[in-house]
Short mmCIF file of C-alpha atoms in Angstrom, two decimals:
data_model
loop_
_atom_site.label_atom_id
_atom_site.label_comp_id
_atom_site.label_asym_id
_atom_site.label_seq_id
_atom_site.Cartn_x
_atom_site.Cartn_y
_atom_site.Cartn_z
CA UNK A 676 -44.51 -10.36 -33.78
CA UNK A 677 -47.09 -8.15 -31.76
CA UNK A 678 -45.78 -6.74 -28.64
CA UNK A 679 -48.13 -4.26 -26.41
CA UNK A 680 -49.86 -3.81 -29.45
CA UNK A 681 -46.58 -2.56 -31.60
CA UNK A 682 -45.74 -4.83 -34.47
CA UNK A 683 -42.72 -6.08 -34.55
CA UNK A 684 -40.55 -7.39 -37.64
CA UNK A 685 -37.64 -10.45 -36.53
CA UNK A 686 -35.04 -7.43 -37.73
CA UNK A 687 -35.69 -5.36 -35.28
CA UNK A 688 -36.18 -7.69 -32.34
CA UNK A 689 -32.87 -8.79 -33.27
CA UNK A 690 -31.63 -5.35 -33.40
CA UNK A 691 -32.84 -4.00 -30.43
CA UNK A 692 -31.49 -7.16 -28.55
CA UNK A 693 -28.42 -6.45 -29.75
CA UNK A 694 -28.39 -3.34 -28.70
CA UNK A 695 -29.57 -4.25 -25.42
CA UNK A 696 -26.43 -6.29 -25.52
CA UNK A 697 -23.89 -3.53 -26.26
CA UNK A 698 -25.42 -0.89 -23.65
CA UNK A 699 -24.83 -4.17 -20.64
CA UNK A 700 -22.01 -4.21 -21.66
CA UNK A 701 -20.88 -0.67 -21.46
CA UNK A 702 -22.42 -0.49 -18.73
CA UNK A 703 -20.44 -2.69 -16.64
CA UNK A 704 -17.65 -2.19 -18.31
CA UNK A 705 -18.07 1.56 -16.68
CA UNK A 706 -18.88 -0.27 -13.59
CA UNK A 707 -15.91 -2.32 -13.02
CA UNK A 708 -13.50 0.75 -14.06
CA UNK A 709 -15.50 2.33 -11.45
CA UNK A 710 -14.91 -0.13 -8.60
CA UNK A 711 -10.95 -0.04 -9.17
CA UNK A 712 -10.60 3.81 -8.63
CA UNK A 713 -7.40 4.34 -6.58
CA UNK A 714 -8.96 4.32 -3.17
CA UNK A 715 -8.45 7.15 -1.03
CA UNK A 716 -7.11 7.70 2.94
CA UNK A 717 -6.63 9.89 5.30
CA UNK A 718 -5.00 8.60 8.44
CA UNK A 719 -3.49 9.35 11.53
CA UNK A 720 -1.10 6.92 13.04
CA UNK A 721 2.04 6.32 15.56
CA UNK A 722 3.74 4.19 17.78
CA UNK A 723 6.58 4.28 20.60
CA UNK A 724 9.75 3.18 21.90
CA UNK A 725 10.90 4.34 25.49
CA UNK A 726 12.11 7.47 24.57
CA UNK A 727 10.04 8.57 21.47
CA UNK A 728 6.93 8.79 19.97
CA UNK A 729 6.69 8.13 15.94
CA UNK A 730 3.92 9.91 14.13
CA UNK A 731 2.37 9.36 10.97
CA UNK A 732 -0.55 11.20 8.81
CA UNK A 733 -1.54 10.67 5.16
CA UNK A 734 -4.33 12.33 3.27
CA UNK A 735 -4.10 10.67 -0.15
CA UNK A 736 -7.13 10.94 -3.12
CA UNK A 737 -6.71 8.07 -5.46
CA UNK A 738 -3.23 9.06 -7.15
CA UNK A 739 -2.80 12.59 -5.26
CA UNK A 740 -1.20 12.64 -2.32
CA UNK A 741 -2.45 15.87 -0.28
CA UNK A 742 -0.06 14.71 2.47
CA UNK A 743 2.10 12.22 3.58
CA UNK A 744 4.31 13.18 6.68
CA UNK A 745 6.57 11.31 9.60
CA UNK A 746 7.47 12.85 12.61
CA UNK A 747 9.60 11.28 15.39
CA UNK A 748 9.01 13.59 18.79
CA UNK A 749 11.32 13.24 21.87
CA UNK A 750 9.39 12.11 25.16
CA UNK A 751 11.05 13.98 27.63
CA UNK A 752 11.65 17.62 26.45
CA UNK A 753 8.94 17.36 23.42
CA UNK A 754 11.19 18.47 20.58
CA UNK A 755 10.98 17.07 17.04
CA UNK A 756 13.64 14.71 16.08
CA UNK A 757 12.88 13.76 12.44
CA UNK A 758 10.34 15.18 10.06
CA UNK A 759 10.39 13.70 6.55
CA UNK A 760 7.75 13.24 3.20
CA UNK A 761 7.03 9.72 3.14
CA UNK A 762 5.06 7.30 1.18
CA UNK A 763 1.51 6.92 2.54
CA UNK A 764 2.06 4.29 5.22
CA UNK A 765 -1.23 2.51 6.95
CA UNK A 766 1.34 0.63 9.51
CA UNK A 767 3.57 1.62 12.03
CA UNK A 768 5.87 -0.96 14.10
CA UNK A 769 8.75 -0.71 16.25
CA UNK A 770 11.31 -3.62 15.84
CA UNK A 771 14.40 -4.99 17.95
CA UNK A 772 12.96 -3.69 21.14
CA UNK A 773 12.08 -0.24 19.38
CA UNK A 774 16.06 0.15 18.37
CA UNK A 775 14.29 0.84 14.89
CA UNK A 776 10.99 1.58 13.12
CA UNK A 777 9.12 0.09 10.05
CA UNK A 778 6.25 1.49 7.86
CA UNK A 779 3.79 -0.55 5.70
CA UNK A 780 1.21 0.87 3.15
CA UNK A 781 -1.04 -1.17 1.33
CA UNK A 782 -2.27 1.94 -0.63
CA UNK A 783 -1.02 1.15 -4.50
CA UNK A 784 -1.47 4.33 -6.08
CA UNK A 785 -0.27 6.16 -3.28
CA UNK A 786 2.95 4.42 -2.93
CA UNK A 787 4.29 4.13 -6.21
CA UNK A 788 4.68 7.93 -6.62
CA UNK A 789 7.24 7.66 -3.86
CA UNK A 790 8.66 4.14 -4.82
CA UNK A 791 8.37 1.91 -1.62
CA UNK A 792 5.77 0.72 0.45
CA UNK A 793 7.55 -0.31 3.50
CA UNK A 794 10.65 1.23 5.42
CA UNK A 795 13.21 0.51 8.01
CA UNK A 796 14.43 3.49 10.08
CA UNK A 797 16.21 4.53 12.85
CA UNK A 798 14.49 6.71 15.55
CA UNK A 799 16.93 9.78 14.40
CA UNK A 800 15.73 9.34 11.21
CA UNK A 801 18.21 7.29 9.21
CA UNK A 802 16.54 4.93 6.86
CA UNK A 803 17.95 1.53 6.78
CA UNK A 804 15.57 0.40 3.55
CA UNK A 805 12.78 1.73 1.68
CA UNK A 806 11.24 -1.33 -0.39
CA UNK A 807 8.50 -1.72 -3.08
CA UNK A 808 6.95 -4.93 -2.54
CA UNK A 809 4.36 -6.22 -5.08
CA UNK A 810 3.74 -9.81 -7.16
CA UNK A 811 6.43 -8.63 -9.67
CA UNK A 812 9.41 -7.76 -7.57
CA UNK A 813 9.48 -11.24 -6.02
CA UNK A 814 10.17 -10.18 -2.19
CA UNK A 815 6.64 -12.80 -1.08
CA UNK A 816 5.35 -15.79 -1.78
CA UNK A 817 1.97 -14.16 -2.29
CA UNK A 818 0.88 -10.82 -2.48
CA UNK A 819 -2.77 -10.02 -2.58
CA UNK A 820 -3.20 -6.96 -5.68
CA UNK A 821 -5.48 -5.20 -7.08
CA UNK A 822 -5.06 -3.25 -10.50
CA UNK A 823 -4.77 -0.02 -8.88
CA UNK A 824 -6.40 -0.08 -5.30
CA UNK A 825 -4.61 -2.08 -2.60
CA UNK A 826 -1.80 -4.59 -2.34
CA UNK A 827 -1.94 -6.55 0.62
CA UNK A 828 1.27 -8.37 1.54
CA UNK A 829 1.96 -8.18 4.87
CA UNK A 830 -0.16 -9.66 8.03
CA UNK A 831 -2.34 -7.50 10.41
CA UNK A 832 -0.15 -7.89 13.32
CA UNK A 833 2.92 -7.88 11.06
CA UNK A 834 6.15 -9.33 13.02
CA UNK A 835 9.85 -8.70 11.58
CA UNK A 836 13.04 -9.97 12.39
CA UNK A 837 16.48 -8.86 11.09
CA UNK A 838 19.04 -10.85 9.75
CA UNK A 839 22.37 -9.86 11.12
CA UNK A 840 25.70 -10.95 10.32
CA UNK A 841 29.08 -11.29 12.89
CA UNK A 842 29.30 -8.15 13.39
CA UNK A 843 25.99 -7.05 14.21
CA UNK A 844 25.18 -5.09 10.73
CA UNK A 845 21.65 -5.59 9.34
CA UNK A 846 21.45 -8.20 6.10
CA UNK A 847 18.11 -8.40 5.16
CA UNK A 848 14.28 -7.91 6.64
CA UNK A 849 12.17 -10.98 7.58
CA UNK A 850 8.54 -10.20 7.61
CA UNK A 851 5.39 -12.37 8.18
CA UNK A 852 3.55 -12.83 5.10
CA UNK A 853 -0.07 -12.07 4.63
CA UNK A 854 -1.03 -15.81 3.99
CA UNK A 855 -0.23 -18.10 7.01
CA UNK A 856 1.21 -20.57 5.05
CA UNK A 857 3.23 -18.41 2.80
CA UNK A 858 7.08 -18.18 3.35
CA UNK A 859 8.46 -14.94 5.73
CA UNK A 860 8.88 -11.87 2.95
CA UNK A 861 12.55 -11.28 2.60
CA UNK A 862 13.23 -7.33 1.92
CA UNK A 863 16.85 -6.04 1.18
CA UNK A 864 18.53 -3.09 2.34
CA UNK A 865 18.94 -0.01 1.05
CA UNK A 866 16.57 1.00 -1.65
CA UNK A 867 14.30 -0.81 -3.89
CA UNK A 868 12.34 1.61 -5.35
CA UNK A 869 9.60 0.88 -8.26
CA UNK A 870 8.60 4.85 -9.15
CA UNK A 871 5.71 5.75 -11.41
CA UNK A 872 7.04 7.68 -14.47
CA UNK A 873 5.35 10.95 -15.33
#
Protein backbone atom coordinates (compact mmCIF):
# COMPACT_ATOMS: atom_id res chain seq x y z
CA UNK A 1 0.00 0.00 0.00
CA UNK A 2 1.39 3.46 -1.30
CA UNK A 3 0.25 6.38 0.61
CA UNK A 4 1.65 10.08 -0.37
CA UNK A 5 4.29 8.27 -1.84
CA UNK A 6 5.34 6.23 1.57
CA UNK A 7 4.97 2.51 1.25
CA UNK A 8 3.06 1.01 3.43
CA UNK A 9 3.08 -2.78 4.71
CA UNK A 10 -0.83 -4.17 6.05
CA UNK A 11 1.24 -4.37 9.66
CA UNK A 12 1.64 -1.15 10.05
CA UNK A 13 -1.61 0.25 8.71
CA UNK A 14 -3.03 -1.96 11.19
CA UNK A 15 -0.79 -0.69 13.79
CA UNK A 16 -1.03 2.76 13.38
CA UNK A 17 -4.93 2.37 13.31
CA UNK A 18 -4.75 0.90 16.34
CA UNK A 19 -3.02 3.31 17.75
CA UNK A 20 -5.16 5.87 16.41
CA UNK A 21 -7.69 3.93 18.36
CA UNK A 22 -6.05 4.00 21.81
CA UNK A 23 -5.02 7.88 21.66
CA UNK A 24 -9.40 8.57 20.89
CA UNK A 25 -9.80 6.95 23.38
CA UNK A 26 -7.63 8.57 25.93
CA UNK A 27 -8.52 11.32 24.72
CA UNK A 28 -12.02 11.41 25.63
CA UNK A 29 -11.64 9.53 28.30
CA UNK A 30 -9.60 12.85 29.60
CA UNK A 31 -12.45 14.71 28.19
CA UNK A 32 -15.31 13.36 30.01
CA UNK A 33 -13.23 13.37 33.46
CA UNK A 34 -12.84 16.85 32.44
CA UNK A 35 -16.50 17.82 32.01
CA UNK A 36 -17.44 16.32 35.60
CA UNK A 37 -14.97 18.58 37.60
CA UNK A 38 -16.81 19.66 40.79
CA UNK A 39 -18.22 22.89 39.50
CA UNK A 40 -17.48 25.92 41.26
CA UNK A 41 -19.75 29.10 42.84
CA UNK A 42 -19.60 32.01 44.31
CA UNK A 43 -22.89 33.51 45.33
CA UNK A 44 -24.59 36.03 47.14
CA UNK A 45 -28.07 35.41 48.29
CA UNK A 46 -31.01 36.34 50.96
CA UNK A 47 -34.44 36.65 51.66
CA UNK A 48 -36.92 38.25 54.36
CA UNK A 49 -39.55 37.92 56.79
CA UNK A 50 -41.09 41.14 58.46
CA UNK A 51 -38.63 41.61 60.87
CA UNK A 52 -35.35 40.16 59.36
CA UNK A 53 -33.29 39.88 56.59
CA UNK A 54 -31.42 36.29 55.95
CA UNK A 55 -28.13 36.44 54.16
CA UNK A 56 -26.24 33.98 52.40
CA UNK A 57 -22.64 33.91 50.48
CA UNK A 58 -20.65 30.90 49.23
CA UNK A 59 -17.39 30.93 47.36
CA UNK A 60 -16.79 27.22 46.73
CA UNK A 61 -13.88 25.72 44.00
CA UNK A 62 -14.86 22.25 43.05
CA UNK A 63 -14.34 20.41 46.56
CA UNK A 64 -12.89 23.61 48.54
CA UNK A 65 -15.05 25.63 50.11
CA UNK A 66 -13.35 29.25 50.45
CA UNK A 67 -16.58 30.29 52.21
CA UNK A 68 -19.82 29.38 53.12
CA UNK A 69 -21.59 31.82 55.64
CA UNK A 70 -25.41 32.68 56.98
CA UNK A 71 -26.26 35.69 58.56
CA UNK A 72 -29.72 36.61 59.90
CA UNK A 73 -29.71 40.73 60.50
CA UNK A 74 -32.49 42.47 62.54
CA UNK A 75 -34.54 45.14 60.43
CA UNK A 76 -35.10 47.65 62.83
CA UNK A 77 -31.89 48.33 64.90
CA UNK A 78 -29.46 46.43 62.23
CA UNK A 79 -27.78 44.04 64.63
CA UNK A 80 -26.76 40.48 63.70
CA UNK A 81 -28.89 37.80 65.05
CA UNK A 82 -27.29 34.53 63.83
CA UNK A 83 -24.03 33.96 62.06
CA UNK A 84 -23.18 30.32 61.34
CA UNK A 85 -20.74 28.04 58.64
CA UNK A 86 -23.12 26.44 56.47
CA UNK A 87 -23.16 24.16 53.58
CA UNK A 88 -23.02 26.05 50.26
CA UNK A 89 -26.70 26.80 49.72
CA UNK A 90 -27.91 28.23 46.06
CA UNK A 91 -31.63 28.71 47.65
CA UNK A 92 -33.07 30.69 50.19
CA UNK A 93 -36.95 30.49 51.22
CA UNK A 94 -38.95 31.60 54.01
CA UNK A 95 -41.77 29.12 55.05
CA UNK A 96 -45.04 29.34 57.32
CA UNK A 97 -45.38 33.01 56.70
CA UNK A 98 -41.49 33.51 57.32
CA UNK A 99 -41.96 31.79 61.05
CA UNK A 100 -38.88 29.75 59.62
CA UNK A 101 -36.22 29.55 56.89
CA UNK A 102 -34.98 26.78 54.45
CA UNK A 103 -31.72 26.45 52.39
CA UNK A 104 -31.20 24.32 49.22
CA UNK A 105 -27.82 23.63 47.41
CA UNK A 106 -27.57 21.73 44.43
CA UNK A 107 -23.70 21.99 44.60
CA UNK A 108 -22.54 18.07 45.24
CA UNK A 109 -19.10 18.46 46.15
CA UNK A 110 -19.71 21.36 48.12
CA UNK A 111 -22.30 19.91 50.29
CA UNK A 112 -21.11 16.70 51.26
CA UNK A 113 -18.15 18.14 53.23
CA UNK A 114 -20.78 19.59 55.51
CA UNK A 115 -23.37 16.67 55.25
CA UNK A 116 -26.76 18.27 54.14
CA UNK A 117 -27.95 20.09 51.36
CA UNK A 118 -31.04 21.62 52.63
CA UNK A 119 -32.01 23.11 56.16
CA UNK A 120 -34.88 24.20 58.26
CA UNK A 121 -34.22 27.06 60.71
CA UNK A 122 -35.60 29.38 62.87
CA UNK A 123 -34.90 33.15 62.36
CA UNK A 124 -32.76 33.07 65.83
CA UNK A 125 -30.89 30.55 64.45
CA UNK A 126 -32.14 27.20 65.72
CA UNK A 127 -32.03 24.55 63.12
CA UNK A 128 -35.02 22.41 62.93
CA UNK A 129 -33.24 19.84 60.17
CA UNK A 130 -30.24 19.71 58.16
CA UNK A 131 -30.86 16.90 55.37
CA UNK A 132 -28.71 15.23 52.64
CA UNK A 133 -30.91 14.50 49.88
CA UNK A 134 -29.56 12.47 46.89
CA UNK A 135 -30.89 9.14 44.71
CA UNK A 136 -29.49 6.93 47.56
CA UNK A 137 -31.02 8.28 50.69
CA UNK A 138 -34.55 7.80 49.31
CA UNK A 139 -36.14 11.30 50.53
CA UNK A 140 -37.56 11.87 46.26
CA UNK A 141 -38.97 10.17 43.78
CA UNK A 142 -36.32 11.46 41.42
CA UNK A 143 -33.33 13.27 41.87
CA UNK A 144 -31.45 14.57 38.92
CA UNK A 145 -27.24 13.65 39.74
CA UNK A 146 -24.35 13.99 38.39
CA UNK A 147 -21.10 12.03 39.48
CA UNK A 148 -19.68 14.89 41.20
CA UNK A 149 -21.19 18.26 39.83
CA UNK A 150 -24.83 19.00 40.68
CA UNK A 151 -27.82 17.21 42.14
CA UNK A 152 -30.92 18.71 41.28
CA UNK A 153 -33.89 17.69 43.42
CA UNK A 154 -35.86 20.35 44.25
CA UNK A 155 -38.04 22.79 41.82
CA UNK A 156 -37.02 26.41 40.87
CA UNK A 157 -39.71 28.02 42.78
CA UNK A 158 -39.45 25.33 45.47
CA UNK A 159 -42.74 25.35 47.83
CA UNK A 160 -42.71 23.48 51.38
CA UNK A 161 -45.19 22.65 53.74
CA UNK A 162 -44.78 21.20 57.27
CA UNK A 163 -46.38 18.41 58.68
CA UNK A 164 -47.54 19.13 62.16
CA UNK A 165 -49.03 17.03 64.66
CA UNK A 166 -51.88 18.06 67.65
CA UNK A 167 -49.87 19.97 69.23
CA UNK A 168 -48.39 22.09 66.74
CA UNK A 169 -44.67 20.42 66.73
CA UNK A 170 -43.08 19.98 63.28
CA UNK A 171 -43.14 16.07 61.86
CA UNK A 172 -41.64 16.10 58.73
CA UNK A 173 -40.81 18.60 55.54
CA UNK A 174 -42.94 18.42 52.34
CA UNK A 175 -41.15 19.82 49.41
CA UNK A 176 -42.04 20.06 45.65
CA UNK A 177 -40.03 17.79 43.68
CA UNK A 178 -37.97 18.77 40.73
CA UNK A 179 -40.11 16.64 38.23
CA UNK A 180 -43.80 17.77 38.07
CA UNK A 181 -45.04 14.54 38.24
CA UNK A 182 -42.82 13.21 40.91
CA UNK A 183 -44.26 12.73 44.50
CA UNK A 184 -43.63 15.93 47.22
CA UNK A 185 -39.89 15.05 48.82
CA UNK A 186 -40.48 14.06 52.38
CA UNK A 187 -37.35 15.28 54.67
CA UNK A 188 -37.18 14.33 58.46
CA UNK A 189 -36.18 16.30 61.29
CA UNK A 190 -33.27 16.66 62.94
CA UNK A 191 -30.18 15.57 61.14
CA UNK A 192 -29.52 13.45 58.23
CA UNK A 193 -26.21 13.97 57.45
CA UNK A 194 -24.20 11.96 54.56
CA UNK A 195 -20.37 13.47 55.33
CA UNK A 196 -17.43 12.83 53.03
CA UNK A 197 -14.70 10.91 54.96
CA UNK A 198 -11.18 12.29 54.81
Amino acid sequence: MQLNGVHLNHCGVNTMIKECIILLFFLSMSIHLWADEPRSSNMNIWTENDDVYVLHTHSVTAWTIRKSELKVIDKKNGSEIFRAETTPFTKLVPVDGGKYFAGFSDLQAGSLPHGYNFALFTPDGEFISRVYVSKKTGHCDKVSQSVSQYLRWFSKSPNIKLAKDENGSIKSIIVSPLYYESSPCKLPIGDQLVKLEK
